[in-house]
Coordinates of C-alpha atoms in Angstrom, one line a residue:
Chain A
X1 CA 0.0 0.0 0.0
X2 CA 3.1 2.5 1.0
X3 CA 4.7 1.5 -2.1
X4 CA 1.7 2.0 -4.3
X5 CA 1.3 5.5 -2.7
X6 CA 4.9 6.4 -3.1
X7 CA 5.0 5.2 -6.8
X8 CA 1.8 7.7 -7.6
X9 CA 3.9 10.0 -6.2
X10 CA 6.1 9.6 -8.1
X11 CA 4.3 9.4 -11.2
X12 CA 2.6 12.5 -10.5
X13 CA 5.8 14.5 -10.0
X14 CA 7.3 13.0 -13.3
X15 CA 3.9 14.2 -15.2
X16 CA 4.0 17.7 -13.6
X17 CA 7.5 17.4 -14.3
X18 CA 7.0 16.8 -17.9
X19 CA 3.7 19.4 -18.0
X20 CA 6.1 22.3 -17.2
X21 CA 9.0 21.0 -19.4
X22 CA 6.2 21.3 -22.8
X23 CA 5.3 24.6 -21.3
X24 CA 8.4 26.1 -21.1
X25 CA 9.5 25.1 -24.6
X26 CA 6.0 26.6 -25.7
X27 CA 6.7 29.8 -23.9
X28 CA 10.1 30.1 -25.8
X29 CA 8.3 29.5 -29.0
X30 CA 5.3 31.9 -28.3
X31 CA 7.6 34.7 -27.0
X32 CA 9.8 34.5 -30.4
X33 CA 6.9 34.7 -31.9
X34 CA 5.2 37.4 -30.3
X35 CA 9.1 39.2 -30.2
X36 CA 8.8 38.9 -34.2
X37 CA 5.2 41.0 -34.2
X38 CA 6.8 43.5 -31.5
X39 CA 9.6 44.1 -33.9
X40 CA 7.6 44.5 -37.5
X41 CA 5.5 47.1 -35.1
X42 CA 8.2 48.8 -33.6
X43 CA 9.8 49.1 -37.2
X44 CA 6.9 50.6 -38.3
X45 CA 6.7 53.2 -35.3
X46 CA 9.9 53.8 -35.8
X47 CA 9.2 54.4 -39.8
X48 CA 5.9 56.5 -39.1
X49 CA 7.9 58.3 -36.8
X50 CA 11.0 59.3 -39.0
X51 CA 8.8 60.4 -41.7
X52 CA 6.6 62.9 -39.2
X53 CA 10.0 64.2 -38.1
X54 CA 11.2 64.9 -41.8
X55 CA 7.6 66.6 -42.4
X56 CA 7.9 68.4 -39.5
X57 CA 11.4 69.5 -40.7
X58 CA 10.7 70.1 -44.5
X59 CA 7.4 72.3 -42.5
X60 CA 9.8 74.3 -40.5
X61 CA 12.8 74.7 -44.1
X62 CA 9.5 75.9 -46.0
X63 CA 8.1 78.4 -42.8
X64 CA 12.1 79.7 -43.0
X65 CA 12.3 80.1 -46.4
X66 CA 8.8 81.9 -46.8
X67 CA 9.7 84.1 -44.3
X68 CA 12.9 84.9 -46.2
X69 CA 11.2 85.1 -49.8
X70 CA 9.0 87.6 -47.6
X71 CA 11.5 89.8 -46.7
X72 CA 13.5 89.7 -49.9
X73 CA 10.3 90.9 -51.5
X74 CA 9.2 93.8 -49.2
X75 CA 13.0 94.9 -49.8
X76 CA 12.6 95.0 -53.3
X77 CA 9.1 96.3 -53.3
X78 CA 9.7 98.6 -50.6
X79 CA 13.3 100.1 -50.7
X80 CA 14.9 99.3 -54.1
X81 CA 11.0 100.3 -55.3
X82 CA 11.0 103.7 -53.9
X83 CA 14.8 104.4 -55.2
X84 CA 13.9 103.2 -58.5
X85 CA 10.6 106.1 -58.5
X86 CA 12.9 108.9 -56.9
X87 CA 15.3 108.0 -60.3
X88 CA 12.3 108.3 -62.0
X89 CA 11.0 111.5 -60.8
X90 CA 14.5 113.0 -60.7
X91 CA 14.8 112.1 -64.7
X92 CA 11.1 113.7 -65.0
X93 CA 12.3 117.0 -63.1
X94 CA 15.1 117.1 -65.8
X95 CA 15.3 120.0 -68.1
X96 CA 14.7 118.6 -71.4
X97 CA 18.6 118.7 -73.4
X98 CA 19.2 120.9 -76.6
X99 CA 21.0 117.7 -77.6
X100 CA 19.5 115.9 -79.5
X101 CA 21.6 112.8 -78.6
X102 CA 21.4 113.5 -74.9
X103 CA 17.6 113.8 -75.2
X104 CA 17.8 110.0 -76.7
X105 CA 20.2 109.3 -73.7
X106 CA 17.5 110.3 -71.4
X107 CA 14.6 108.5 -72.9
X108 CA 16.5 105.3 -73.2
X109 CA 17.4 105.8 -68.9
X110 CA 13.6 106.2 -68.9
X111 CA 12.4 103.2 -70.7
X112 CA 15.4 100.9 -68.8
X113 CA 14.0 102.5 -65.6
X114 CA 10.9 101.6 -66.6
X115 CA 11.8 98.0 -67.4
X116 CA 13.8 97.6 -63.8
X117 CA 10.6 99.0 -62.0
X118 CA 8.4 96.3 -63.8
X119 CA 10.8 93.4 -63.7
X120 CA 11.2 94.1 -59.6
X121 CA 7.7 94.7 -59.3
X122 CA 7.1 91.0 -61.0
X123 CA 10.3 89.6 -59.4
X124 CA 9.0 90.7 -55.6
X125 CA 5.1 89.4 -56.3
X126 CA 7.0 85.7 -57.5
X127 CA 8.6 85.8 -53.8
X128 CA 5.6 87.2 -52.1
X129 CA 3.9 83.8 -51.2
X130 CA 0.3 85.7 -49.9
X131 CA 0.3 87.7 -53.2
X132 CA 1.0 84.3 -55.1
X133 CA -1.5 82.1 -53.3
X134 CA -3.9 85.2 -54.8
X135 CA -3.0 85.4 -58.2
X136 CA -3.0 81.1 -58.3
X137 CA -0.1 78.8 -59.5
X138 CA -1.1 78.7 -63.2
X139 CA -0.7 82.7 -63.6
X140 CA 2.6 83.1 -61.6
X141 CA 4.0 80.3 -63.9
X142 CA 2.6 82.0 -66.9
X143 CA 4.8 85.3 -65.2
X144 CA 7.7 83.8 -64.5
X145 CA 8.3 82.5 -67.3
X146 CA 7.4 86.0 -68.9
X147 CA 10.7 86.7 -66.4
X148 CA 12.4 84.4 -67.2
X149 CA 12.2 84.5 -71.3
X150 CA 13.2 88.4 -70.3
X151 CA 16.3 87.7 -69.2
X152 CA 17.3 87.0 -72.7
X153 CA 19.3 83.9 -71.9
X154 CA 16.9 81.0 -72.9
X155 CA 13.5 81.1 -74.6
X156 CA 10.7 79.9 -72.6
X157 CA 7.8 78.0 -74.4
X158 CA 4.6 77.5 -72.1
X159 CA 1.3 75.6 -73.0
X160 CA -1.1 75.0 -70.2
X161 CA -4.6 72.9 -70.4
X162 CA -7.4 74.7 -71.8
X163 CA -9.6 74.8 -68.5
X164 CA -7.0 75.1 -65.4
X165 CA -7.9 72.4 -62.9
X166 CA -8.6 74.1 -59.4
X167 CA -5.6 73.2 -56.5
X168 CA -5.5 73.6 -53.1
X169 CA -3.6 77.0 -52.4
X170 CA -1.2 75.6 -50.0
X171 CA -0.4 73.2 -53.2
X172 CA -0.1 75.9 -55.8
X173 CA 2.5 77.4 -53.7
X174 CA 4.1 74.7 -53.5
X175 CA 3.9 74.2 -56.8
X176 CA 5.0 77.4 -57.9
X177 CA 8.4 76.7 -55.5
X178 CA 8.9 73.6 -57.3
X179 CA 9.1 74.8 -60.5
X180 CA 10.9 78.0 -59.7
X181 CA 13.9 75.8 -58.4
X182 CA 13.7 73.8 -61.5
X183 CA 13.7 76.7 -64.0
X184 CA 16.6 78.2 -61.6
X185 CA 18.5 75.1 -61.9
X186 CA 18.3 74.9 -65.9
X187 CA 19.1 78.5 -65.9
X188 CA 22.5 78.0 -63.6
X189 CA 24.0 74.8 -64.6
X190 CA 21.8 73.7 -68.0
X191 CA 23.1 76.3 -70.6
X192 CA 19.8 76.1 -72.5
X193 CA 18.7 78.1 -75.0
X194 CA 15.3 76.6 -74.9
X195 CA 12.6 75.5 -72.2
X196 CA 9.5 73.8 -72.4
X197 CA 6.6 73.8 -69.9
X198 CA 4.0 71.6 -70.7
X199 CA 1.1 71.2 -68.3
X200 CA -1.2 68.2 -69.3
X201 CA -4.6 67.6 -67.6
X202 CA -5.2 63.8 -66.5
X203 CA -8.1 62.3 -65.4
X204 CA -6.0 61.4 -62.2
X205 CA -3.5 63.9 -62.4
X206 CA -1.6 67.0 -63.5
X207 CA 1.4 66.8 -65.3
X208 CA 4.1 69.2 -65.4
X209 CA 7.2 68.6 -67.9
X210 CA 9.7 70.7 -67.8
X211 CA 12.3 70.6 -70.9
X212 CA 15.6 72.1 -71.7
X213 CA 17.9 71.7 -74.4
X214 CA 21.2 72.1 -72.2
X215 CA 24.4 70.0 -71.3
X216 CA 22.3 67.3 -69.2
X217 CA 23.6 65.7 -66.1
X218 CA 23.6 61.7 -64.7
X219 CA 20.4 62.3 -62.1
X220 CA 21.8 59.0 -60.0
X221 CA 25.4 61.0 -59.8
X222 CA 24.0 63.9 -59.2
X223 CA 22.2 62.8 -56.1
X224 CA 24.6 60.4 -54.7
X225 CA 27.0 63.6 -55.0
X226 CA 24.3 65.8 -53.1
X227 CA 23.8 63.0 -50.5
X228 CA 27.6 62.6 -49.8
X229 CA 28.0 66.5 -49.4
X230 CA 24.5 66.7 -47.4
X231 CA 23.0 69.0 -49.6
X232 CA 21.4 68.6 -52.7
X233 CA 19.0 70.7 -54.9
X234 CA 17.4 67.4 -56.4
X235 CA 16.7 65.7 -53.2
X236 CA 14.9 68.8 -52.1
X237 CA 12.7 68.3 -55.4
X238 CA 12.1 64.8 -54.1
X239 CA 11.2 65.8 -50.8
X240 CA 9.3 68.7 -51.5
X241 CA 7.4 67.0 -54.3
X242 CA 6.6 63.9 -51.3
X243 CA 5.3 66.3 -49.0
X244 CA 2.7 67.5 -51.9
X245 CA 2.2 63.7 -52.6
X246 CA 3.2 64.1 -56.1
X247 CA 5.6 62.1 -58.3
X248 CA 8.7 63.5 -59.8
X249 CA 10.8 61.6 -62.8
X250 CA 14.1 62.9 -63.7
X251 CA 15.2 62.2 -67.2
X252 CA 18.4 63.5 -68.2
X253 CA 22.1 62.4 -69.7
X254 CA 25.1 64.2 -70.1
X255 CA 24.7 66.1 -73.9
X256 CA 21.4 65.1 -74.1
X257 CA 19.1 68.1 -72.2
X258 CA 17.2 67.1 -69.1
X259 CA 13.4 66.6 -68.2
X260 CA 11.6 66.9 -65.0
X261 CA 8.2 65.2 -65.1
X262 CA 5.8 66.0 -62.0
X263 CA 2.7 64.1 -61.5
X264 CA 0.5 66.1 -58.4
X265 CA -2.0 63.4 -58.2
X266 CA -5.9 65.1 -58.2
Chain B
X1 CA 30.9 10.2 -12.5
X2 CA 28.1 9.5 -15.9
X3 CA 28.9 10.7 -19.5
X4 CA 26.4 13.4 -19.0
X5 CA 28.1 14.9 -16.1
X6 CA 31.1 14.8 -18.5
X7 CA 29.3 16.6 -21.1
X8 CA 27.8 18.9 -18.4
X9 CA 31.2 19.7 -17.2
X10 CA 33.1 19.7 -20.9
X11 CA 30.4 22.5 -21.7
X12 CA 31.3 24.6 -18.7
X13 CA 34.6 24.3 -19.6
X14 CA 34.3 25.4 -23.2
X15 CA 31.9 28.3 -22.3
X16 CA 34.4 29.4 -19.1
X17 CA 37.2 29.0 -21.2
X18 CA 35.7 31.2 -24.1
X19 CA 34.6 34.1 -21.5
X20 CA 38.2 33.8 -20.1
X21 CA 39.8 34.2 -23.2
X22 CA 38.0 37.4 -25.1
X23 CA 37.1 38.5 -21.6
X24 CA 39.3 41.9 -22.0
X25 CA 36.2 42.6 -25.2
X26 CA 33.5 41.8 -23.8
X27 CA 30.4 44.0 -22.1
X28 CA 30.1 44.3 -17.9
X29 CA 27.4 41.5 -17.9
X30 CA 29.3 38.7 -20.3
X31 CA 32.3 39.3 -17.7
X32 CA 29.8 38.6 -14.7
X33 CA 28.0 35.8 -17.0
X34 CA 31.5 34.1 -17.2
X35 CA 32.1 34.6 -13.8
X36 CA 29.3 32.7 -13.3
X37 CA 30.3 29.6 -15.5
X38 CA 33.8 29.7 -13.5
X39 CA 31.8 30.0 -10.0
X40 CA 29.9 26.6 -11.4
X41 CA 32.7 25.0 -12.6
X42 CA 34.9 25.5 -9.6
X43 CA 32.0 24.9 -7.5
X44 CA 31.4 21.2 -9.0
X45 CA 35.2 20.5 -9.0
X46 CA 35.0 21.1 -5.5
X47 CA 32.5 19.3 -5.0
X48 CA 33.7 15.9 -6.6
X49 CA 36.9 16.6 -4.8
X50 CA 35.2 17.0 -1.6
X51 CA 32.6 14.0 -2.3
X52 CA 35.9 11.4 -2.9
X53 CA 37.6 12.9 0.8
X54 CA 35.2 13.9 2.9
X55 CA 32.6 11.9 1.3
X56 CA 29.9 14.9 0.9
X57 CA 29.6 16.7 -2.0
X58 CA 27.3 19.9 -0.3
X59 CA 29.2 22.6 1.1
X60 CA 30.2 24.6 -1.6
X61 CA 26.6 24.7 -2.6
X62 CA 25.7 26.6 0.3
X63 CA 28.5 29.6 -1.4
X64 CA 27.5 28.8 -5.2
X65 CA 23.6 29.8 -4.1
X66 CA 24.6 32.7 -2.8
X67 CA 27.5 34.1 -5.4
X68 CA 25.4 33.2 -8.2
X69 CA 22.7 35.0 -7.3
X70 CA 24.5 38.3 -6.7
X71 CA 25.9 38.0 -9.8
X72 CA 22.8 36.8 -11.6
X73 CA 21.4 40.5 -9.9
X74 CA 24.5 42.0 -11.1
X75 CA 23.9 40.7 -14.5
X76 CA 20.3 42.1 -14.6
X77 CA 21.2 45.2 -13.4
X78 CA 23.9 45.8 -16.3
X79 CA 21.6 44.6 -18.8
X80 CA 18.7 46.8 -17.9
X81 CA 20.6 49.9 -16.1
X82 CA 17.8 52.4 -16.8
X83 CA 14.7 49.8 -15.3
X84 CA 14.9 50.8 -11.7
X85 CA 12.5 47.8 -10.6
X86 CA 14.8 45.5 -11.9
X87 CA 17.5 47.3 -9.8
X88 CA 15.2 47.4 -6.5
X89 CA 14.0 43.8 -7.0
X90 CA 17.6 42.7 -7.5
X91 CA 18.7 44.4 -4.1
X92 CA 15.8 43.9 -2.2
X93 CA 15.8 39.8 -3.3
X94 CA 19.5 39.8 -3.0
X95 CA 19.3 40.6 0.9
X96 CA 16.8 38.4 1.5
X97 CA 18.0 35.6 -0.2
X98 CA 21.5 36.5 1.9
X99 CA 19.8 36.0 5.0
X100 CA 17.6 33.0 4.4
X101 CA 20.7 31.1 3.0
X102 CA 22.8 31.8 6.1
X103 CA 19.9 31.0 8.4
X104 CA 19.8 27.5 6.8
X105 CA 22.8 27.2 6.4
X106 CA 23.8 27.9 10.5
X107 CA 20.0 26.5 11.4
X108 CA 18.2 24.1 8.9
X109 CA 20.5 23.0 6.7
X110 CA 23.6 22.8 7.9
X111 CA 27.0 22.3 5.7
X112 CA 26.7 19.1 5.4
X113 CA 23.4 19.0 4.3
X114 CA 22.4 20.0 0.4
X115 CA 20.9 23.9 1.0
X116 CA 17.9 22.7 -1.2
X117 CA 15.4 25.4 0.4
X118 CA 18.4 28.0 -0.3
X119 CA 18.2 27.0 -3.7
X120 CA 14.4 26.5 -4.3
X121 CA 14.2 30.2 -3.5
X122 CA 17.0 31.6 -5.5
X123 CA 15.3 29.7 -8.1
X124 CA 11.7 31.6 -7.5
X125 CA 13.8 34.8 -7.6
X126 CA 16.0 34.4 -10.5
X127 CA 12.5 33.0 -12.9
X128 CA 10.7 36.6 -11.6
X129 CA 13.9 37.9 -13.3
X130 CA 13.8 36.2 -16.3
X131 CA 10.1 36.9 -17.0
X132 CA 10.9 40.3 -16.2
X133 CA 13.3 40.7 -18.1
X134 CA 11.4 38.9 -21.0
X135 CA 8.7 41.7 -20.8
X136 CA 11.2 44.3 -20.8
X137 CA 12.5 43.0 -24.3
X138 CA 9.2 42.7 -25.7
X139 CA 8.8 46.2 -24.9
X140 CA 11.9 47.5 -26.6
X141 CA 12.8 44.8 -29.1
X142 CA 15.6 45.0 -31.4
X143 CA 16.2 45.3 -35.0
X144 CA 18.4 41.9 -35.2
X145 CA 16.7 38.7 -35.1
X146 CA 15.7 37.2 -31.7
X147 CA 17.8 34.1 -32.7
X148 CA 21.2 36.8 -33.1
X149 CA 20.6 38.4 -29.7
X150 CA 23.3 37.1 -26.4
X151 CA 20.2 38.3 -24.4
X152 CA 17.7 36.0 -25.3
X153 CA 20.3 33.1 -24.8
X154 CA 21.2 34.0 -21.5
X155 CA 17.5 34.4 -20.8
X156 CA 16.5 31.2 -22.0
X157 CA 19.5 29.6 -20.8
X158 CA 18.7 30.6 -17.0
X159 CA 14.5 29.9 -17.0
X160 CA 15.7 26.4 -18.6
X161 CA 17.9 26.1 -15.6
X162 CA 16.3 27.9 -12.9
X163 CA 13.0 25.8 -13.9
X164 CA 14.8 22.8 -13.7
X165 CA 16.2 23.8 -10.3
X166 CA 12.5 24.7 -9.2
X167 CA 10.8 21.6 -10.0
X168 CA 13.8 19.5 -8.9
X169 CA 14.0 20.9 -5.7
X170 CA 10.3 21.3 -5.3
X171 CA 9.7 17.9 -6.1
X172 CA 12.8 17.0 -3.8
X173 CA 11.5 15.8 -0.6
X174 CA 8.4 14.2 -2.4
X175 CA 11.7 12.1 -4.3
X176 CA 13.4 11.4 -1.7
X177 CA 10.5 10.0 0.4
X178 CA 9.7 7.7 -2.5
X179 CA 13.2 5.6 -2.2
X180 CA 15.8 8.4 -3.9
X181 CA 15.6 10.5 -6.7
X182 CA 15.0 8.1 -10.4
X183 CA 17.6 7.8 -13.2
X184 CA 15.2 9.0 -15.6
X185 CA 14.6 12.7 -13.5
X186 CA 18.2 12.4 -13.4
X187 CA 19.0 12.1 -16.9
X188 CA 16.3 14.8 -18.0
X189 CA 17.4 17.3 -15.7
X190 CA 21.1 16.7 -16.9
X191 CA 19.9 17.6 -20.4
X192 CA 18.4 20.4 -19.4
X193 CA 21.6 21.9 -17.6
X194 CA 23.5 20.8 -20.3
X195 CA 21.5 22.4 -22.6
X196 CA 20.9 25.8 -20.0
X197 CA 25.4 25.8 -20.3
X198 CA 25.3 25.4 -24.0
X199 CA 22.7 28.4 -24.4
X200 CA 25.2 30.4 -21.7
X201 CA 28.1 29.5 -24.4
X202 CA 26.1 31.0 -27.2
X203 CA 25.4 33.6 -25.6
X204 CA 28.5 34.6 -24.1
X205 CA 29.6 34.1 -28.2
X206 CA 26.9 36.1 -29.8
X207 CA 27.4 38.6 -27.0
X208 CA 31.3 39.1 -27.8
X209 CA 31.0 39.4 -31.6
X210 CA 31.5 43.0 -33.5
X211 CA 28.7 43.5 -34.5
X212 CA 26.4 46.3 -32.7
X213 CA 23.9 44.5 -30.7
X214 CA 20.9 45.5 -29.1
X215 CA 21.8 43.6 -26.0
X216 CA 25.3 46.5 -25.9
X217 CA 23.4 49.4 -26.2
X218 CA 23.9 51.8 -23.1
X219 CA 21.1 51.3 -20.6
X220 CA 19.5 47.8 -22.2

C-alpha cells in the first residue's frame, strides 16, 4: 500500500514534471513569436515616426524660407522700389537737353527704368507667397516664365490645359516653389537656350514637364554627389514633391538636355 | 561520474574558457555571465573533490547559491541599467535571499546537508527575473533577429535552468521520500543543464561578436 502510494507520487511528479518542461518550450516558441510582431510594429513606429519628423522639418525649411522670400520681396518692393521712383521723378524733373543725342540718352534711362521697375515689381510678387497664393499657380508660372524669357538667356515655351484644374492654395504654392527651383537650376547649370513647360490635364492627375535643351547631367550621380555632401538641390525636389504627394521623374544624360516630369495626383 | 556529467562539465569548460579568453572585449554583464560559468565550474570541482575525501559533495553549494545569485542581480542590473525595478528587486531579493541562506545554512541546513530550500528560493527569484526581463524586451525589441541576440540566450538559458532547479527541488522531498531521486529525473534534468550551459556558451559568443547589438546598447 506504501509503495503504491509512493509510486503515484512519483508518477505525478514525473507528469507535472513533464507538464512544465512542454510549457516552457511553448513559452520560448510563443515569445519568439510574439518578439517577431513587436519588432515588425516597432519598425513601423519607428518608420511613421522618422517620416513625421522629416515633415515636420521640411514644415519648418519651407516656414524659413517663406519668411525669407518675404523679406527679400518687401526689400525689393519697398526700398529698391521707392529708389527706382525717386530716379524716375528726378529724370522727370530734368530740363529737357538741346542735344539731340542726350535727349535720346535720357529716354533710353527712362524706358530701362521703366523696365527695372516692372521686372522688380514681378520679381517681388513671385517671392511674395500671400500675393502668389492670390494670383494662383497657373498665372505666376505664366509670369515667370514672362521673367524668365526676359532675361534674354533662354526662350521659354509655355502651354497650359485649356480649362486650369482648381488646386489647393497651399499646393499651388508649393507648386510654384517647385518649379521655380527647376527653372533656376536649368538657368545656372543647363546652358539652355530653350525650355518647355507643358502642363497636361489627367483624369487622375496634372502633369508638369519641364524641358531644356542644355548640357544634361547623370540624375543617380548627381544625387549620390548631393547626398555625400549633405546637400542637394534634387533631393529637395524629391522631398518637396513627397510632401505635396506628387511624383517627380528625372530624365536626363550628359549632352542630351534634361526633363523633370511631375505628377500632383488630383 | 556519468557521460552526461562529463558533457555537463566539458560545456562549462568550453563556455568558461571562451569568456576567459575574449574577456578583455566583452560588455560588464558577459564578464559577470563568465564569472558565473567559472563560479559553477569551480563549485562542481570542489565538490567531486570534496565528495571522494570527505565523502559529501554539499558545502560549496551553500556559497554557489549565494555568489550566483549576486551575480545573476549583477547581470540584470547591467543589462537593464535604466529599469529601476529591476534594480530594486535585485537588491531587495538579494538581501533576503542572503539572510535565508545563512539562516539555513547555520540552522536548517547545515554544511553538510544540500541547501535545497536555499536553492528552491534563489530559483523563485531568478525566474521573476527572467520573465521580467522577458517583458522588458518585448517592450523594446531590437532590429536583429531574436535568434542573433546574447540576451535571449542568456534568458532562455537561465529559465531552462532555474525551472529545472524549481521543480527539482520542489519535487525534492516528495523524491526522496519515494526511495531516492529516479535515473530518468536524473538524466532529464542533466539535459536540461547541459543544454541551459550550452545556451550560456552561445550567448556569451553572440554577446562578444562586432557587430552592434541591441543587448550592448547603453542602458538595455
Amino acid at each position: 500500500m506504501t509503495i503504491n502510494l509512493e509510486n503515484k507520487e512519483l508518477l505525478i511528479a514525473m507528469i507535472a514534471g513533464s507538464i512544465v518542461f512542454l510549457i516552457l518550450a511553448g513559452f520560448i516558441i510563443y515569445f519568439m513569436f510574439l518578439y517577431r510582431q513587436k519588432q515588425l510594429l516597432h519598425a513601423n513606429e519607428q518608420k511613421r515616426l522618422e517620416a513625421q519628423y522629416q515633415e515636420a522639418v521640411m514644415e519648418s525649411r519651407m516656414e524659413i524660407q517663406t519668411q525669407i522670400l518675404q523679406h527679400v520681396s518687401s526689400e525689393i518692393h519697398d526700398n529698391l522700389g521707392q529708389i527706382a521712383s525717386l530716379i524716375n521723378i528726378h529724370l522727370h524733373t530734368f530740363p529737357p537737353p538741346e542735344n539731340p543725342q542726350a535727349e535720346a540718352k535720357l529716354q533710353e534711362s527712362r524706358e530701362l527704368l521703366r523696365r527695372l521697375t516692372r521686372d522688380m515689381r514681378q520679381l517681388s510678387q513671385s517671392l511674395n507667397t500671400e500675393h502668389l497664393s492670390e494670383k494662383g499657380f497657373f498665372r505666376a508660372l505664366e509670369e515667370e516664365s514672362e521673367r524668365i524669357a526676359r532675361t534674354g538667356i533662354v526662350s521659354v515655351h509655355l502651354n497650359l490645359p485649356a480649362p486650369v484644374p482648381q488646386l489647393d492654395k497651399n499646393i499651388e504654392v508649393f507648386l510654384f516653389r517647385i518649379s521655380q527651383e527647376i527653372l533656376n537650376n536649368m538657368l545656372k547649370h543647363a546652358q539652355a537656350t530653350e525650355i518647355h513647360i507643358d502642363l497636361e490635364l489627367q483624369p487622375e492627375h496634372l502633369a508638369i514637364s519641364f524641358r531644356d535643351n542644355g548640357i544634361g547631367f547623370n540624375p543617380d550621380l548627381a544625387l549620390q554627389e548631393g547626398a555625400a555632401r549633405r546637400r542637394s538641390g534634387l533631393r529637395n525636389l524629391q522631398k518637396r514633391c513627397e510632401w505635396i504627394h506628387a511624383g517627380l521623374e528625372i530624365e536626363s544624360a550628359p549632352g542630351e538636355g534634361s526633363r523633370f516630369i511631375l505628377k500632383l495626383p488630383l | 561520474m556519468t557521460p552526461d556529467f562529463w558533457i555537463y562539465f566539458t560545456i562549462l569548460l568550453v563556455s568558461s574558457g571562451y569568456g576567459i579568453f575574449h574577456f578583455r572585449e566583452m560588455p560588464a554583464w558577459l564578464k559577470t555571465l563568465t564569472l558565473i560559468c567559472i563560479l559553477t565550474f569551480s563549485t562542481e570541482v570542489l565538490a567531486r573533490v570534496l565528495s571522494y575525501t570527505i565523502r559529501n559533495s554539499s558545502p560549496p553549494y551553500h556559497i554557489h547559491v549565494i555568489l550566483c545569485y549576486l551575480l545573476q542581480c549583477y547581470v540584470y542590473t547591467k543589462l537593464y541599467k535604466n529599469i529601476g525595478f529591476i534594480r530594486n528587486y535585485a537588491i531587495v531579493t538579494a538581501i533576503i535571499l542572503c539572510i535565508f541562506s545563512l539562516t539555513n545554512s547555520i540552522f536548517i541546513q547545515r554544511p553538510l546537508t544540500f541547501p535545497s530550500y536555499a536553492i528552491l528560493l534563489a530559483s523563485i527569484f531568478t525566474l521573476i527575473l527572467i520573465l521580467s526581463s522577458f517583458v522588458l524586451m518585448l517592450r523594446s525589441p531590437g532590429e536583429r533577429p531574436l535568434l542573433a541576440e546574447a540576451s535571449f540566450w542568456f534568458n532562455t538559458a537561465n529559465l531552462v535552468l532555474y525551472t529545472t532547479s524549481f521543480l527539482y527541488f520542489a519535487f525534492y522531498n516528495i523524491l526522496i521520500a519515494s526511495g531516492g531521486i529516479p535515473d530518468v529525473y536524473e538524466s532529464v534534468i542533466a539535459v536540461f543543464t547541459i543544454l541551459a550551459y550550452t545556451f550560456y556558451g552561445i550567448s556569451l559568443y553572440l554577446g562578444n561578436k562586432k557587430t552592434p547589438s541591441h543587448d550592448n546598447q547603453p542602458g538595455k
